[in-house]
Short mmCIF file of C-alpha atoms in Angstrom, two decimals:
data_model
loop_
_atom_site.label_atom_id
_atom_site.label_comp_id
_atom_site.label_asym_id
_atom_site.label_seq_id
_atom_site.Cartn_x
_atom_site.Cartn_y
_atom_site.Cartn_z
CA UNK J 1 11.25 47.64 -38.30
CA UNK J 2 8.79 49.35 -40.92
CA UNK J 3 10.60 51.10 -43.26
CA UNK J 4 10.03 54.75 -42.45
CA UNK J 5 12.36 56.03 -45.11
CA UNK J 6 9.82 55.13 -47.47
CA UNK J 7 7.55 57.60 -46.16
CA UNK J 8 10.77 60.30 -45.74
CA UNK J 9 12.45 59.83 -42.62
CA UNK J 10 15.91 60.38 -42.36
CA UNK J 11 17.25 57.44 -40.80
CA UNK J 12 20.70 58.15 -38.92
CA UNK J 13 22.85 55.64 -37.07
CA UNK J 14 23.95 59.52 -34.93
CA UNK J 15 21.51 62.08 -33.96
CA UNK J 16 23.90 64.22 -32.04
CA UNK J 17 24.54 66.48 -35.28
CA UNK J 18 20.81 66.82 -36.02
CA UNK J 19 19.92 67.48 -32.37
CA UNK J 20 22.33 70.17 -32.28
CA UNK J 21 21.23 71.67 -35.54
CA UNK J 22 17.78 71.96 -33.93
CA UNK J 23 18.55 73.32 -30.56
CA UNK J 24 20.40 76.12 -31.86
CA UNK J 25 18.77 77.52 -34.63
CA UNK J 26 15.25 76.16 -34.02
CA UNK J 27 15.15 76.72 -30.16
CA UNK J 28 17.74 79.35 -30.05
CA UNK J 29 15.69 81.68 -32.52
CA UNK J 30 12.63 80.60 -30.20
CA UNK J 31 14.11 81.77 -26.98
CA UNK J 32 16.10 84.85 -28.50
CA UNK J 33 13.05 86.29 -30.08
CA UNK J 34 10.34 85.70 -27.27
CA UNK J 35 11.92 88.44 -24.71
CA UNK J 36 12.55 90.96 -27.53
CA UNK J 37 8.78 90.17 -28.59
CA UNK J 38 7.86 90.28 -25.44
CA UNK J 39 9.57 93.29 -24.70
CA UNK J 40 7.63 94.64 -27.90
CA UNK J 41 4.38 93.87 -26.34
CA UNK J 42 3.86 91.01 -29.34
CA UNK J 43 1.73 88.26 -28.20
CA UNK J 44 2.13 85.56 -31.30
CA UNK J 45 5.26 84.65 -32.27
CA UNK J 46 3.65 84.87 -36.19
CA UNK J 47 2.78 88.16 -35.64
CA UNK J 48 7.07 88.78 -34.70
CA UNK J 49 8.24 87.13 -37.45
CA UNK J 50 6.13 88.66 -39.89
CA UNK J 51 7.73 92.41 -39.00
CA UNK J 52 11.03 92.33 -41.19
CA UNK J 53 12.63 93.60 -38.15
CA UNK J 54 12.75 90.32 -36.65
CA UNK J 55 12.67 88.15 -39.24
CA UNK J 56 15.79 89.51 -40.70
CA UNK J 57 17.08 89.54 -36.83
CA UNK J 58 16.83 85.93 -37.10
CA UNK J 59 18.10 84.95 -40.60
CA UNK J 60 21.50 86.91 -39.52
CA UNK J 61 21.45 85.46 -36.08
CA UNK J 62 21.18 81.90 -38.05
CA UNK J 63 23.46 82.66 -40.61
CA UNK J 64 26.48 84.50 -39.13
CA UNK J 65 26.35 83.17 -34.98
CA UNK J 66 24.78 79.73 -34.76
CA UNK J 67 25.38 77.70 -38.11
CA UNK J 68 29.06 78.23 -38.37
CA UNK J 69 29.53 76.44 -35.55
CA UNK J 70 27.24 73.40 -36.41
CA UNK J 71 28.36 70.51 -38.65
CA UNK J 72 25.68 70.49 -41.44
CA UNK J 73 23.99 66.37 -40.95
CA UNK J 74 23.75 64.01 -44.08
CA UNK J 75 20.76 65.10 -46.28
CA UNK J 76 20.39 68.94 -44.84
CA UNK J 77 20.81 71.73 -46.45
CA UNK J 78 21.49 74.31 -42.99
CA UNK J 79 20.49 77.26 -45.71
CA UNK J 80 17.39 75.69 -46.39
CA UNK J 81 16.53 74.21 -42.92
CA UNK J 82 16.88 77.81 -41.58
CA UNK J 83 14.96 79.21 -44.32
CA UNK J 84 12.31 76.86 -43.18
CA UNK J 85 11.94 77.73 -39.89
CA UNK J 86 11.47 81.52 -40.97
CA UNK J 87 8.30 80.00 -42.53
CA UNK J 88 7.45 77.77 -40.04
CA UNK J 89 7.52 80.81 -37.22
CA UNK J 90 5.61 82.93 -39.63
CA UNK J 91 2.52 80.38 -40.08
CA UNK J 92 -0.32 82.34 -38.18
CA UNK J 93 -2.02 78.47 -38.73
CA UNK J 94 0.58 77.20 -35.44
CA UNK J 95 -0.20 80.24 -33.50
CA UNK J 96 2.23 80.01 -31.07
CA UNK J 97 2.48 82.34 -28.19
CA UNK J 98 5.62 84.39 -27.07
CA UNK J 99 4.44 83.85 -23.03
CA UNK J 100 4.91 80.05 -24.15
CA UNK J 101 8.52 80.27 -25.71
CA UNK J 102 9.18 82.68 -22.48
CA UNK J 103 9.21 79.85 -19.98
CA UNK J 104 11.99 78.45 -18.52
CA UNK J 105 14.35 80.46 -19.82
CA UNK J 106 16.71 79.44 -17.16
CA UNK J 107 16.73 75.74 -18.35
CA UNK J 108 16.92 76.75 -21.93
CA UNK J 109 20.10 79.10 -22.21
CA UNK J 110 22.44 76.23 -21.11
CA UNK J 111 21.67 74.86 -24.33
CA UNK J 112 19.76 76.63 -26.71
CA UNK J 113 22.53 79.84 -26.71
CA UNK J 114 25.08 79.45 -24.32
CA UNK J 115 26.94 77.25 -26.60
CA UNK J 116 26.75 79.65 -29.65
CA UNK J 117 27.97 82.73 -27.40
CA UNK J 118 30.93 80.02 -26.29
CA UNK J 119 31.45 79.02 -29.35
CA UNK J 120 31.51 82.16 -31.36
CA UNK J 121 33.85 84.02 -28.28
CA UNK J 122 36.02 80.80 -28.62
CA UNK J 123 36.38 81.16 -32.69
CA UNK J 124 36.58 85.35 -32.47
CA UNK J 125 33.06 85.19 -34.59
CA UNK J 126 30.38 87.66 -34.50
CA UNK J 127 28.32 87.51 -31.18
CA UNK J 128 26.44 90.33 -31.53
CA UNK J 129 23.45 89.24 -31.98
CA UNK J 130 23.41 86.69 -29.43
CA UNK J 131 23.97 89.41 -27.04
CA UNK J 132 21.45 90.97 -28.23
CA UNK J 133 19.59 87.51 -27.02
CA UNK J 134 20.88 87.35 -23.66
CA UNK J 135 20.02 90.90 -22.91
CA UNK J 136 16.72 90.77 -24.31
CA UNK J 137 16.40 88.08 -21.18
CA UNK J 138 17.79 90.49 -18.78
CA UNK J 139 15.46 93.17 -19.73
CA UNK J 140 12.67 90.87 -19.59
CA UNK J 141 13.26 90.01 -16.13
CA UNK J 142 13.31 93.10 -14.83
CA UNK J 143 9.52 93.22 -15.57
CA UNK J 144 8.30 96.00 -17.74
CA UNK J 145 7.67 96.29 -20.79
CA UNK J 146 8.77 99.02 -23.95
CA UNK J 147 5.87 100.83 -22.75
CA UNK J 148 6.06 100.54 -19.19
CA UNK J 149 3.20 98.23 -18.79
CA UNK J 150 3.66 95.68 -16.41
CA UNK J 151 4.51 91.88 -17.95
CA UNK J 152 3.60 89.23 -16.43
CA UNK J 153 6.77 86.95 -16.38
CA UNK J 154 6.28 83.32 -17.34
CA UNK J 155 6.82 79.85 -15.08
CA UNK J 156 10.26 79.51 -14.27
CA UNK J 157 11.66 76.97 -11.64
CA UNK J 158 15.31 79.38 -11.31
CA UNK J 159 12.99 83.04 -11.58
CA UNK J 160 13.63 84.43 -8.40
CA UNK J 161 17.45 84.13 -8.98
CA UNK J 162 17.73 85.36 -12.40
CA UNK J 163 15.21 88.11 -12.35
CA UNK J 164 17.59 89.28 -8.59
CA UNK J 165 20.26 89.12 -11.55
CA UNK J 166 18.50 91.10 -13.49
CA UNK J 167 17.52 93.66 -11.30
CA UNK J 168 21.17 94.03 -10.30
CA UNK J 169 22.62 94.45 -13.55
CA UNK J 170 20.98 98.06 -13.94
CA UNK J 171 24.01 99.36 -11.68
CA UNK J 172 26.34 96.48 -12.74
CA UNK J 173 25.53 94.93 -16.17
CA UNK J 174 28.80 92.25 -15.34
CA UNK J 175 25.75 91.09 -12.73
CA UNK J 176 23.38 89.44 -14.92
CA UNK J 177 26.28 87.70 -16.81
CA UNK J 178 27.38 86.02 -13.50
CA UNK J 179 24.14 84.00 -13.36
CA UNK J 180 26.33 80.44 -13.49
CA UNK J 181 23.30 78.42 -13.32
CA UNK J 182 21.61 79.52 -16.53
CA UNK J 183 24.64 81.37 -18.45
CA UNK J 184 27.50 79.52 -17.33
CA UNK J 185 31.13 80.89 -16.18
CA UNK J 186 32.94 81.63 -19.81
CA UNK J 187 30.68 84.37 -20.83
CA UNK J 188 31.24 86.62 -18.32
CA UNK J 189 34.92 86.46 -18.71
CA UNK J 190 35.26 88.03 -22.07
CA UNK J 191 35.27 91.02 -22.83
CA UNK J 192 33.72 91.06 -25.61
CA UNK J 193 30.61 89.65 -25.10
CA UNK J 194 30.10 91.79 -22.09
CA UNK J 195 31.16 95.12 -23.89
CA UNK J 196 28.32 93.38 -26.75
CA UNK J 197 25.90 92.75 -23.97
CA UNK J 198 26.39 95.69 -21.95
CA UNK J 199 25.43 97.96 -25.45
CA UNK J 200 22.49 96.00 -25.97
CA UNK J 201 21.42 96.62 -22.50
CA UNK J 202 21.82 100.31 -22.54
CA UNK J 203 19.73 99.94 -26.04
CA UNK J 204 17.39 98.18 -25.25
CA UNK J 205 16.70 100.62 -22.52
CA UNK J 206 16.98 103.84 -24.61
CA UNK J 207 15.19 102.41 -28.15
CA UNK J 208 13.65 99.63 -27.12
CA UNK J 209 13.32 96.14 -28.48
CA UNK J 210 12.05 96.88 -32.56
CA UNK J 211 14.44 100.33 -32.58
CA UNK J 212 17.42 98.04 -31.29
CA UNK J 213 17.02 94.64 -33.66
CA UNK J 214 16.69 97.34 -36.72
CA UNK J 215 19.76 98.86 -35.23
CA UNK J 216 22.15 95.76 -34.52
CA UNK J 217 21.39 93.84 -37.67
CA UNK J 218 22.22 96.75 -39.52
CA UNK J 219 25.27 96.95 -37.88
CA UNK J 220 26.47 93.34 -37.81
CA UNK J 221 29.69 92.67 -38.74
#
C-alpha cells in the first residue's frame, strides 16, 4: 500500500474507538445544536457557533456528557479534537446549513446521542445537557419556531411518527421519550433524564432556545 502516514494519516489496525469519538462529539454537537438553532431561527450553523451561547453549550456538552464516556484513540488529544471542531463549526468558509444537520434526526439519535444519555444515566454523570438535545428535537417537531413562524421540518423517513410524539408530549412529556425507534427503551425509564428533559421542555417553551442554552450551561453541574 502507499504509505499514507507519510502524508499524516493515522493508520489504526481498530477504528471502533475513533468512530465513536466522531459520532459523539462531532455528530452529536451537529444534531444537538441544529433544533436549538433552528428553533432560534439561525440558518448557518457558523452563524450558531459564533454566539457564545452555543458555542459554550457545546464545549460543556463535549466536555462533561460525551467524552467521559469515550476511550481517547492512540495519537488524539479528545481536548484538542473537541476544540477543533468548535473551529471547524465556526468556519463561515464550510457554510453549512442547520435545515441540512436537521434531517433524519430519527436515524441519527440511535447513535449520535442515545448512547451518551445511556451512558451518562448508567454512570450517574451529568445529562443535562443532552436533554437539553433531545428536547430541542421535540420542540422542533412540533413545528414552530421561537417566534411563532412556521418551520419547515426537514426529510425524515420516521417524521410522521416522531413529530405524533412530539405533538403528544405537550400534555405528556413521558410521550416523546417513548419514541423506541429513534430514542430507544432505557431513557424513558429514568427518572432523571425525564425530570432533565421534561425542564428543558417547559424552557424551551417559556425562554426559548438562546434564553434556555444561557440558562442550562450556567447551571450545569
Amino acid at each position: 500500500r502507499p504509505a499514507f502516514e507519510r502524508a499524516g494519516v493515522l493508520m489504526a489496525d481498530d477504528v471502533t474507538v475513533y468512530e465513536h469519538m466522531k459520532l459523539r462529539l462531532l455528530n452529536g454537537s451537529h444534531s444537538g445544536l441544529a433544533y436549538l438553532a433552528a428553533l432560534a431561527g439561525i440558518h448557518f450553523v457558523h452563524d450558531a457557533v459564533q454566539d457564545q451561547r452555543f458555542s459554550s453549550f457545546l464545549r460543556v456538552f463535549m466536555k462533561t456528557e460525551a467524552a467521559p464516556n469515550l476511550t481517547p484513540p492512540p495519537g488524539i488529544q479528545l481536548d484538542l479534537y473537541q476544540e477543533s471542531l468548535i473551529e471547524r463549526f465556526s468556519n463561515p468558509a464550510i457554510a453549512d446549513t442547520v435545515g441540512r444537520l436537521c434531517m433524519d434526526g430519527t436515524a441519527k439519535f440511535p447513535t449520535f446521542l442515545v448512547p451518551t444519555a445511556e451512558a451518562q444515566i448508567k454512570s450517574g454523570g451529568p445529562l443535562n445537557l443532552v436533554a437539553l438535545m433531545t428536547a430541542g428535537w421535540c420542540r422542533y417537531l412540533r413545528g414552530v419556531a421561537d417566534d411563532g413562524t412556521l418551520l419547515t421540518l426537514a426529510h425524515d423517513p420516521g417524521i410522521a411518527e416522531a413529530t405524533a410524539a412530539a405533538h403528544e408530549s405537550i400534555h405528556d412529556p413521558r410521550a416523546f421519550l417513548a419514541l423506541e425507534s429513534a430514542l430507544g427503551a432505557n431513557l424513558s425509564k429514568s427518572d432523571r433524564f425525564v425530570s432533565a428533559f421534561t425542564r428543558a421542555l417547559t424552557d424551551l417553551e417559556k425562554f426559548g432556545a438562546l434564553q434556555t442554552l444561557a440558562m442550562w450551561v450556567q447551571s450545569h453541574d
